[in-house]
Amino acid sequence: MKTTTAAGLLAILAIGGLVLACDSNDTNPLTTSSGKLRIAFDNVVSTSDLKLGTGSYQNSSGETFTVTKFNYFISNIRLRKQDGSDYVVPQDSSYFLIQEDKPASQTITLNNLPAGNYTGLTFTVGVDSLRSLADITKRTGVLDPALNDGMYWEWNSGYIFLKLEGTSPVAPALQNNAFFYHVGGFGGGYDGKKTINNLRTITIPFSSSVAAVQAGAVPSIQLKTDVMKIFDGPTKLSIAQYSSVMFDPYSTNISNNYAQMFSLVGVQANQ
Amino acid sequence: MIFLKTISTKRIGLFFSALLFALVLACQSQKTSDPNPVPPDPGGGIDYQTTPVTLREPANFPTKLYDLTTNPLTVEGVSLGKTLFYDPMLSRDTSLSCGFCHQQFAGFGHSDHPLSHGIDNKFGTRNVPGLQNLAWDREFFWDGGVTSLDELPISPIQNAVEMDLKFSEALNRVQKNPKYPPLFKAAFGSDTVTTARFLKAISQFLLTLVSADSRYDKYVRKESGGTLTTDELAGLALFQQKCATCHATDLFTDKSYRNNGLPVSGINDQGRYTITLNEADRLKFRVPSLRNVEKTFPYMHDGRFSSLDQVVEHYRTGVTDSPTLDPALKTNGKLGIALTDTEKTQIIAFLLTLTDNTFMTNRAFSAN
């Protein structure tokens, strides 16, 4: 009898202990306050909207050109909170391919963000080295090297971070007046062998605006991506001089240019 | 607290053990999960049973490099991979398969073709490498441009002068062909044809292509049939002295990239430089394995030599100097490798002992 009582008491203690011990780990995602955030990329050329195939533009070298393809990867997104800390979007949910010919790709949605006020955004243009070398099963969707609309060099394992193609009267007639800029190179390979690194990190503060993430409202960050900056950045890119740049040391000048092509248009409280 | 006296210490111990165990169990489900986890494979909860295959690792080989935990070999996966390897549906006009350029009797190289020969009788710029012992490699192609076996097939399938088929179309054709969904289901538990499953199945088949039964292998492993003649033994000694710097280990390559002094041809192939953009890598190509070298002619990255005699003669008298020439081919200011006529004959005699007929006739690797 005494034994039974003791056992009962110990059992109660044990159950109590269990409840207490697990209490601090209890993070039920359903009750945690979280929300969504959208980031919308509007591809433009200076003050004009980008129109594939039809729009005609002129760079500061005086070269007129038309754009026929414009794609780029956005990855490794981090959001700055008002308290100065960062929320890092989980790796597996942080790769996006923006394509001018696919309007749906131009707005990306980040889910399950902790509620709070966000004051800035950091992202990478391109695909980081770790993911570039990851097992093929970890590279699905836009990262599928065989199915991502040619954003991969299968002869030199690696993603093409940005692809800008078009035509210009100053591009060689022998290539049908077409120009091609395919920029990639993650600084990589393994065993310390380094190649060109065209990964660029972009930080966009929301200026005086705040994106308030909460249940029931989806704030939207409106960004502008200016193709003209690819020509008119720190390096003046002349189509006549460089009509085709792919995996080439000169591509670093282009990535330095496109590192400056993003700017904030505004923050919408609820989209 | 009197009753406590009646409980043995042992029992209290048991209780606390049980308590701790319960704690562990109770807390297990509390792990915070990634808010956006990668969705599990759409297997549909269907049970499937695969039969594991053990990759052969010959005793005289170094440690393999392919991580089999990312792609465990199974009878079903290997079989699917072999079917894909020999399927001409993977070329635009359904005229050629992977096996077209990788012929088993030629050590999975393209016999008698200096340059790769693909669709519409088009030619590439390099000689087709033989496929063997791929689990011991981590870089592929003459320039090392592909860094994972699981990505390799994308290149020849999409290459305009090889199979010239968009990969999405290759997957589409495979998905629509009634023979494949059951094979995918048997291998991966789902009949959906994905890039990863398609590629991993081909990897599984390629990984089984282990060549390690030449007369030389039997000699070093002291197995029956491993007898070498006096000339072959002399050739082996010379090889170790004069060739093994680059053609190292029993894989007969140190997997480095070297400029072996070939005069630059009209193709003007810059080799490894096109991958690394490093000036020091100009004109460097991967040191090929010499296994089955008797059958993998023509030789060199562009297939410019058709006989082993020409190859050895190149190293003896044909090496041309350039800024990236391999130092091993320029010692004491002299170009090439010093060899007498007898030594040349002996080295070639040794190279012929690397022919693995078991490998080149194994029905498990054949089309059917």
XYZ file of C-alpha atoms in Angstrom:
639
model
C 0.000 0.000 0.000
C 2.713 2.402 1.015
C 4.611 1.428 -2.091
C 1.612 2.173 -4.275
C 1.175 5.587 -2.681
C 4.806 6.364 -3.223
C 4.644 5.195 -6.786
C 1.556 7.320 -7.356
C 3.249 10.366 -5.907
C 6.325 9.818 -8.001
C 4.149 9.386 -11.068
C 2.437 12.693 -10.342
C 5.823 14.306 -9.896
C 6.945 12.791 -13.152
C 3.949 14.045 -15.090
C 4.295 17.470 -13.525
C 7.958 17.444 -14.441
C 7.122 16.553 -18.000
C 4.659 19.370 -18.334
C 7.043 21.887 -16.793
C 10.054 20.642 -18.741
C 8.324 20.916 -22.047
C 6.598 24.184 -21.407
C 9.483 26.333 -22.576
C 9.761 24.424 -25.845
C 6.152 24.864 -26.677
C 6.189 27.026 -29.813
C 2.988 26.363 -31.599
C 3.266 28.051 -35.001
C -0.501 28.514 -35.088
C -0.509 30.836 -32.128
C 2.788 32.605 -32.815
C 2.180 35.943 -34.428
C 3.430 35.834 -37.994
C 2.603 37.335 -41.338
C 3.579 37.777 -44.941
C 5.550 40.309 -46.874
C 5.708 40.871 -50.589
C 8.552 42.280 -52.593
C 7.637 43.562 -56.043
C 10.312 44.156 -58.666
C 9.457 46.600 -61.412
C 11.949 46.320 -64.258
C 12.527 49.677 -65.933
C 15.032 51.404 -68.190
C 15.718 54.819 -66.679
C 12.354 56.519 -66.629
C 10.624 54.104 -69.028
C 8.980 50.806 -68.288
C 10.898 47.860 -69.709
C 9.101 46.474 -72.777
C 10.656 43.294 -74.144
C 11.206 43.329 -77.879
C 9.449 46.611 -78.580
C 10.915 49.285 -76.320
C 13.874 51.221 -77.696
C 16.313 52.805 -75.269
C 19.607 54.630 -75.415
C 22.581 54.256 -73.087
C 25.014 57.035 -72.191
C 27.392 55.837 -74.914
C 24.646 56.924 -77.314
C 23.840 53.351 -78.354
C 20.218 52.498 -78.960
C 19.107 49.067 -77.888
C 16.121 46.813 -77.420
C 15.900 44.219 -74.657
C 14.659 40.741 -75.535
C 15.416 38.912 -72.278
C 15.987 40.015 -68.710
C 16.270 37.477 -65.861
C 17.996 37.563 -62.481
C 18.209 35.551 -59.271
C 17.392 37.068 -55.900
C 18.431 34.989 -52.889
C 19.431 34.922 -49.236
C 16.934 37.525 -48.126
C 17.351 39.190 -44.738
C 15.031 41.728 -43.204
C 16.095 44.412 -40.764
C 13.792 44.917 -37.789
C 13.157 48.218 -36.120
C 15.164 47.077 -33.075
C 18.237 46.631 -35.277
C 18.152 42.848 -35.349
C 17.829 40.843 -38.561
C 15.358 38.178 -39.555
C 16.967 35.749 -41.966
C 14.503 34.067 -44.313
C 15.091 30.290 -44.081
C 17.485 29.140 -46.796
C 15.119 26.746 -48.518
C 12.553 29.529 -49.002
C 14.957 32.184 -50.143
C 15.649 31.666 -53.851
C 13.725 33.518 -56.529
C 14.139 33.980 -60.250
C 12.737 37.248 -61.574
C 11.883 37.066 -65.273
C 10.625 39.995 -67.296
C 8.572 37.681 -69.516
C 6.852 36.104 -66.491
C 4.969 38.846 -64.624
C 4.065 36.477 -61.777
C 7.760 35.983 -61.030
C 8.213 39.695 -60.369
C 6.401 39.670 -57.065
C 7.800 37.374 -54.416
C 6.032 36.518 -51.193
C 7.811 35.751 -47.948
C 5.663 33.660 -45.656
C 5.752 33.039 -41.914
C 7.693 36.160 -41.042
C 7.667 37.096 -37.375
C 5.240 39.953 -36.850
C 6.906 43.277 -36.360
C 8.102 46.438 -37.997
C 10.762 46.041 -40.663
C 12.939 48.892 -41.819
C 15.168 47.453 -44.498
C 16.030 44.582 -46.783
C 19.223 42.792 -47.810
C 19.510 40.213 -50.576
C 22.000 38.627 -52.910
C 21.855 38.833 -56.686
C 22.785 35.293 -57.704
C 23.029 31.907 -56.022
C 25.550 31.489 -53.215
C 28.399 28.995 -53.477
C 27.005 26.579 -50.908
C 23.734 26.141 -52.776
C 25.485 26.136 -56.134
C 27.400 23.042 -55.049
C 24.578 21.406 -53.086
C 23.165 17.999 -53.957
C 20.809 18.069 -56.915
C 17.841 17.161 -54.688
C 18.343 20.473 -52.828
C 18.057 22.404 -56.051
C 14.502 22.204 -57.260
C 12.085 24.800 -58.654
C 13.961 27.820 -59.994
C 17.189 26.175 -58.858
C 16.672 23.104 -61.034
C 19.755 23.392 -63.229
C 18.070 21.674 -66.138
C 14.694 23.389 -66.030
C 15.292 26.993 -65.047
C 15.088 28.558 -68.508
C 18.775 28.395 -69.218
C 19.936 30.131 -66.060
C 22.682 27.521 -65.609
C 25.978 26.756 -67.289
C 26.002 23.004 -67.682
C 29.526 23.087 -69.169
C 30.879 24.947 -66.148
C 28.651 23.956 -63.233
C 27.090 27.128 -61.950
C 24.108 29.426 -62.103
C 23.831 32.393 -64.407
C 22.930 35.135 -61.957
C 21.706 37.672 -64.491
C 20.893 37.375 -68.144
C 20.355 40.440 -70.302
C 19.932 39.944 -74.029
C 18.818 42.292 -76.740
C 19.558 43.834 -80.094
C 21.338 46.990 -81.079
C 22.454 48.422 -84.419
C 25.960 48.633 -82.958
C 26.103 44.907 -82.135
C 27.868 42.856 -84.821
C 25.838 42.045 -87.912
C 27.438 38.601 -87.833
C 25.501 37.843 -84.644
C 22.284 39.344 -86.005
C 22.882 42.585 -84.117
C 22.232 40.731 -80.893
C 24.053 41.342 -77.625
C 24.342 38.939 -74.693
C 25.326 39.515 -71.097
C 25.261 36.324 -69.048
C 26.812 36.944 -65.668
C 27.645 34.239 -63.124
C 30.571 32.884 -61.131
C 30.277 32.203 -57.410
C 33.962 32.431 -56.571
C 34.099 28.831 -56.526
C 34.667 25.219 -57.029
C 35.922 23.445 -53.982
C 39.320 22.761 -52.454
C 39.995 26.487 -52.312
C 40.117 26.911 -56.077
C 38.749 30.359 -56.704
C 37.157 31.704 -59.821
C 35.487 35.050 -60.497
C 32.886 36.045 -57.951
C 29.939 37.968 -59.303
C 27.688 37.504 -56.281
C 26.562 40.944 -55.161
C 24.786 41.856 -51.949
C 22.228 44.634 -52.071
C 20.912 46.503 -49.056
C 17.796 48.630 -49.390
C 16.757 50.676 -46.326
C 13.068 51.544 -46.339
C 14.001 55.144 -45.668
C 11.385 56.622 -43.344
C 8.894 53.875 -44.160
C 8.204 50.789 -42.139
C 6.764 47.487 -43.283
C 4.465 46.342 -40.511
C 4.138 42.561 -40.767
C 1.128 41.225 -38.898
C -1.737 38.829 -39.291
C -4.344 40.244 -41.625
C -2.179 42.725 -43.540
C 0.459 42.030 -46.167
C 2.859 44.905 -46.646
C 4.580 45.192 -49.998
C 8.034 46.550 -50.730
C 8.060 48.149 -54.175
C 11.464 48.039 -55.829
C 12.637 49.361 -59.157
C 15.243 47.468 -61.161
C 16.859 49.784 -63.653
C 18.397 47.998 -66.659
C 20.127 51.252 -67.656
C 22.399 50.906 -64.608
C 23.871 47.773 -66.217
C 25.215 50.058 -68.942
C 25.754 53.211 -66.958
C 27.277 52.176 -63.645
C 30.876 52.588 -62.425
C 31.894 51.107 -65.805
C 30.330 52.490 -68.971
C 29.355 49.350 -70.824
C 29.450 49.854 -74.574
C 27.521 47.361 -76.680
C 29.766 48.079 -79.650
C 32.824 47.263 -77.580
C 31.402 44.353 -75.580
C 28.469 42.808 -77.401
C 28.815 39.413 -75.771
C 30.055 38.927 -72.230
C 29.563 35.597 -70.553
C 31.977 33.747 -68.266
C 34.742 36.283 -68.629
C 36.792 38.501 -66.290
C 35.065 41.559 -67.784
C 31.757 40.308 -66.348
C 32.880 41.610 -62.960
C 32.438 45.148 -64.295
C 28.879 44.270 -65.227
C 28.099 42.816 -61.800
C 29.518 45.954 -60.194
C 27.109 47.894 -62.383
C 24.060 45.798 -61.630
C 24.803 45.961 -57.932
C 23.455 49.515 -58.287
C 20.329 48.831 -60.286
C 17.885 48.378 -57.367
C 16.120 51.215 -55.649
C 13.133 51.645 -53.371
C 9.937 53.039 -54.797
C 7.943 52.757 -51.617
C 6.348 50.552 -49.017
C 2.659 49.744 -49.162
C 1.024 48.914 -45.876
C -1.359 46.313 -47.237
C -1.264 44.878 -50.699
C 8.002 10.484 4.299
C 8.026 7.245 6.260
C 6.802 5.266 3.269
C 9.872 6.171 1.341
C 11.867 3.847 3.552
C 9.916 0.924 2.169
C 10.960 1.699 -1.368
C 14.338 0.411 -2.329
C 16.922 2.772 -3.741
C 16.955 0.624 -6.811
C 13.304 1.328 -7.407
C 13.790 5.079 -7.071
C 16.600 4.806 -9.541
C 14.317 2.988 -11.949
C 11.663 5.641 -11.534
C 14.051 8.434 -12.308
C 15.389 6.585 -15.308
C 11.854 6.164 -16.534
C 11.184 9.820 -15.819
C 14.203 10.943 -17.824
C 13.258 8.664 -20.685
C 9.719 10.027 -20.650
C 11.089 13.554 -20.723
C 13.130 12.767 -23.780
C 10.179 11.195 -25.554
C 7.762 13.918 -24.532
C 10.014 16.679 -25.768
C 10.945 15.096 -29.050
C 8.013 16.469 -30.963
C 8.705 19.971 -29.719
C 11.518 20.742 -32.121
C 10.798 23.992 -33.860
C 10.517 23.201 -37.507
C 11.501 25.303 -40.481
C 8.457 27.437 -41.269
C 8.903 26.620 -44.959
C 10.214 23.080 -45.087
C 11.080 21.465 -48.389
C 8.020 19.423 -49.287
C 8.554 15.689 -48.936
C 8.747 13.576 -52.054
C 5.246 13.020 -53.402
C 5.501 9.306 -52.861
C 1.819 9.062 -52.062
C 2.556 6.775 -49.149
C 2.931 3.818 -51.454
C 5.196 1.124 -50.114
C 8.005 0.145 -52.342
C 10.889 -2.154 -51.776
C 14.282 -1.633 -53.360
C 17.169 -4.051 -53.344
C 20.444 -2.452 -52.254
C 23.552 -2.778 -54.394
C 27.012 -2.607 -52.868
C 29.462 -0.604 -54.917
C 32.584 -2.606 -55.629
C 35.647 -0.958 -54.114
C 38.775 -2.713 -55.404
C 41.497 -3.243 -52.814
C 44.125 -1.512 -54.951
C 42.067 1.672 -55.399
C 42.222 4.814 -53.248
C 39.171 5.939 -51.268
C 36.163 6.709 -53.428
C 34.815 10.275 -53.512
C 31.149 9.972 -54.499
C 28.898 10.253 -51.452
C 26.654 7.220 -51.792
C 24.496 8.347 -48.860
C 23.053 10.988 -51.204
C 22.183 8.327 -53.767
C 22.188 4.773 -52.419
C 22.571 2.249 -55.213
C 19.686 -0.137 -55.763
C 19.017 -2.823 -58.336
C 16.001 -0.807 -59.479
C 17.875 2.509 -59.687
C 20.814 1.021 -61.584
C 18.458 -0.707 -63.995
C 16.539 2.524 -64.646
C 19.821 4.365 -65.150
C 20.988 1.795 -67.662
C 17.713 2.048 -69.584
C 18.110 5.820 -69.779
C 21.785 5.526 -70.753
C 20.909 3.410 -73.757
C 17.731 5.280 -74.768
C 18.031 7.241 -78.047
C 14.861 9.117 -77.075
C 17.180 11.431 -75.168
C 18.436 12.986 -78.411
C 16.421 15.524 -80.406
C 15.820 13.259 -83.398
C 15.925 10.014 -81.344
C 18.985 8.928 -83.297
C 21.527 8.537 -80.526
C 21.798 7.605 -76.877
C 24.536 8.204 -74.287
C 25.793 4.749 -75.277
C 26.298 5.928 -78.857
C 29.386 7.907 -77.885
C 30.251 5.789 -74.852
C 30.756 2.320 -76.285
C 31.402 -0.504 -73.859
C 33.863 -2.309 -76.126
C 35.908 0.905 -76.293
C 36.055 1.364 -72.529
C 32.920 3.520 -72.834
C 34.754 5.938 -75.109
C 33.971 6.528 -78.785
C 36.114 4.145 -80.769
C 38.040 5.651 -83.659
C 36.497 9.126 -83.285
C 39.053 11.848 -82.597
C 36.336 14.382 -81.790
C 32.925 13.721 -80.289
C 30.420 12.960 -82.988
C 26.828 13.888 -82.288
C 23.490 14.707 -83.852
C 23.220 15.546 -87.598
C 26.818 14.317 -87.981
C 28.062 17.348 -86.102
C 31.425 17.318 -84.376
C 32.456 18.623 -81.016
C 35.869 19.957 -80.104
C 37.118 17.194 -77.812
C 37.636 13.448 -77.653
C 34.961 11.487 -75.754
C 36.360 10.414 -72.376
C 35.911 6.777 -71.370
C 33.532 6.156 -68.499
C 34.881 4.070 -65.642
C 35.467 4.203 -61.908
C 33.422 7.402 -61.671
C 32.876 7.112 -57.922
C 36.549 8.059 -57.614
C 36.081 11.350 -59.472
C 34.821 14.692 -58.344
C 35.406 16.733 -61.471
C 34.460 15.752 -64.979
C 35.264 16.629 -68.578
C 38.701 17.460 -69.949
C 38.563 20.844 -68.243
C 36.883 19.829 -64.975
C 33.934 22.107 -65.719
C 31.347 19.765 -64.263
C 31.771 19.226 -60.553
C 29.150 16.593 -59.821
C 28.402 13.294 -61.524
C 24.728 14.003 -60.848
C 24.839 17.010 -63.165
C 26.977 15.578 -65.914
C 24.267 14.236 -68.279
C 22.598 17.661 -68.617
C 25.518 18.831 -70.714
C 25.618 16.175 -73.477
C 21.814 15.994 -73.629
C 21.463 19.749 -74.210
C 24.673 20.327 -76.183
C 23.783 21.419 -79.727
C 26.397 19.171 -81.342
C 25.727 16.153 -79.129
C 22.138 15.183 -78.310
C 20.619 18.667 -78.741
C 17.500 18.085 -76.643
C 16.089 20.535 -74.102
C 16.211 18.811 -70.748
C 12.559 19.642 -70.057
C 11.699 17.803 -73.281
C 13.850 14.834 -72.239
C 11.919 14.588 -68.966
C 8.656 15.035 -70.847
C 9.433 12.209 -73.262
C 10.452 9.915 -70.427
C 7.318 10.735 -68.438
C 5.099 10.025 -71.440
C 6.737 6.769 -72.465
C 4.760 3.982 -70.805
C 7.849 1.985 -69.947
C 9.322 4.606 -67.622
C 6.821 5.563 -64.884
C 6.841 2.005 -63.465
C 10.648 2.011 -63.515
C 10.762 5.333 -61.649
C 8.232 4.047 -59.164
C 10.276 0.924 -58.559
C 13.460 2.947 -58.086
C 12.205 5.982 -56.191
C 8.707 5.132 -54.945
C 7.057 7.636 -57.272
C 6.345 7.564 -60.976
C 6.928 11.306 -61.349
C 10.009 11.965 -63.454
C 12.018 14.752 -61.841
C 15.412 16.160 -62.737
C 16.962 14.758 -59.572
C 15.544 11.246 -60.004
C 16.454 11.126 -63.676
C 20.026 12.235 -63.015
C 20.547 10.130 -59.903
C 19.398 7.012 -61.728
C 21.943 7.613 -64.486
C 24.591 8.217 -61.798
C 23.686 4.897 -60.215
C 24.321 3.029 -63.442
C 27.527 4.958 -64.171
C 28.828 4.290 -60.658
C 28.586 0.544 -61.228
C 31.031 0.828 -64.164
C 34.013 -0.278 -62.108
C 36.998 -1.463 -64.119
C 39.515 -3.305 -61.953
C 40.136 -6.711 -63.516
C 42.968 -6.131 -65.940
C 45.967 -8.400 -65.889
C 47.797 -5.615 -64.038
C 45.091 -5.520 -61.322
C 45.410 -9.266 -60.849
C 49.161 -8.872 -60.657
C 49.055 -6.190 -57.935
C 46.346 -7.996 -56.007
C 48.273 -11.271 -56.402
C 45.299 -13.030 -57.975
C 45.395 -15.865 -60.456
C 45.882 -14.683 -64.008
C 48.138 -11.901 -62.785
C 51.307 -12.889 -64.552
C 53.330 -10.211 -66.325
C 56.091 -10.936 -68.851
C 59.649 -9.692 -68.417
C 59.038 -6.850 -70.841
C 55.799 -5.869 -69.126
C 57.511 -5.879 -65.740
C 60.325 -3.741 -67.121
C 57.641 -1.452 -68.578
C 55.937 -1.233 -65.185
C 59.202 -0.209 -63.520
C 59.811 2.422 -66.202
C 56.227 3.627 -65.943
C 56.571 4.102 -62.198
C 59.782 5.989 -62.726
C 58.779 8.194 -65.678
C 54.973 8.404 -65.930
C 53.475 7.874 -62.473
C 53.986 11.505 -61.436
C 50.832 12.320 -63.419
C 49.305 8.889 -64.002
C 49.327 8.184 -60.292
C 47.701 5.447 -58.193
C 45.967 2.413 -59.606
C 43.436 4.770 -61.175
C 46.402 5.933 -63.311
C 45.610 9.623 -62.917
C 46.296 12.153 -60.203
C 43.236 14.041 -61.533
C 45.216 17.224 -61.952
C 45.168 19.505 -65.001
C 48.410 19.745 -66.928
C 49.825 21.143 -70.122
C 51.568 18.155 -71.682
C 53.277 20.127 -74.426
C 50.949 19.431 -77.338
C 51.243 22.102 -80.034
C 48.056 24.213 -80.031
C 45.735 23.003 -82.780
C 43.350 24.979 -84.972
C 40.599 24.472 -82.404
C 42.713 26.625 -80.069
C 41.220 24.915 -77.008
C 42.395 26.721 -73.889
C 41.330 23.822 -71.632
C 41.075 24.425 -67.906
C 41.494 28.177 -68.399
C 37.942 28.459 -69.777
C 36.675 27.201 -66.413
C 38.918 29.007 -63.954
C 39.906 32.090 -66.030
C 43.274 31.658 -64.355
C 46.202 32.385 -66.714
C 48.198 29.578 -65.117
C 45.560 27.118 -66.357
C 45.907 27.876 -70.066
C 46.266 24.778 -72.264
C 45.864 22.485 -69.285
C 43.719 19.381 -69.554
C 42.830 16.703 -67.106
C 45.276 13.828 -66.799
C 43.263 10.878 -68.156
C 43.264 7.419 -66.619
C 45.203 4.881 -68.640
C 42.926 1.998 -67.789
C 41.779 0.299 -70.995
C 44.008 2.676 -72.913
C 44.520 0.037 -75.594
C 40.836 0.362 -76.528
C 40.231 4.085 -76.026
C 42.072 5.396 -79.081
C 42.356 8.021 -80.469
C 44.263 9.793 -77.714
C 44.675 13.228 -76.104
C 41.903 15.794 -75.479
C 41.391 16.255 -79.219
C 42.116 12.706 -80.277
C 45.060 13.793 -82.392
C 47.032 10.569 -81.919
C 45.678 7.253 -83.086
C 48.266 4.902 -81.587
C 50.066 4.436 -78.297
C 53.297 4.587 -80.220
C 52.479 8.153 -81.299
C 51.574 9.074 -77.730
C 54.826 7.819 -76.235
C 56.748 9.373 -79.132
C 55.128 12.721 -78.298
C 56.469 12.552 -74.758
C 59.868 11.489 -76.064
C 60.372 13.954 -78.910
C 57.259 16.060 -79.511
C 56.839 18.180 -76.384
C 56.685 21.899 -77.200
C 57.518 24.556 -74.654
C 55.094 27.229 -73.432
C 54.625 29.248 -70.243
C 52.263 26.684 -68.711
C 54.131 23.526 -69.780
C 54.166 21.002 -66.972
C 57.488 21.140 -65.088
C 57.660 17.336 -65.166
C 58.158 17.621 -68.933
C 61.058 20.049 -68.689
C 63.787 18.827 -66.408
C 67.299 20.271 -66.497
C 66.255 22.437 -69.436
C 65.399 19.382 -71.549
C 61.931 18.935 -73.008
C 60.089 15.645 -72.779
C 60.844 12.278 -71.222
C 64.072 10.481 -72.119
C 63.354 6.944 -73.361
C 65.286 4.478 -75.466
C 63.514 2.527 -78.203
C 63.509 -0.559 -75.988
C 62.079 1.386 -73.068
C 59.342 2.775 -75.284
C 58.380 -0.741 -76.367
C 58.409 -1.940 -72.774
C 56.203 0.908 -71.561
C 53.675 0.195 -74.305
C 53.799 -3.506 -73.393
C 52.951 -2.524 -69.826
C 50.097 -0.220 -70.918
C 48.461 -3.139 -72.696
C 48.256 -5.026 -69.369
C 45.705 -2.371 -68.278
C 43.088 -3.760 -70.642
C 40.135 -5.082 -68.669
C 38.209 -7.428 -70.932
C 35.902 -8.487 -68.121
C 34.751 -4.865 -67.858
C 34.305 -4.444 -71.592
C 32.253 -7.609 -71.991
C 30.239 -7.545 -68.754
C 26.614 -8.058 -69.803
C 25.454 -6.051 -66.776
C 26.775 -2.942 -68.517
C 25.532 -3.792 -72.011
C 22.492 -2.374 -73.742
C 20.564 -5.615 -73.344
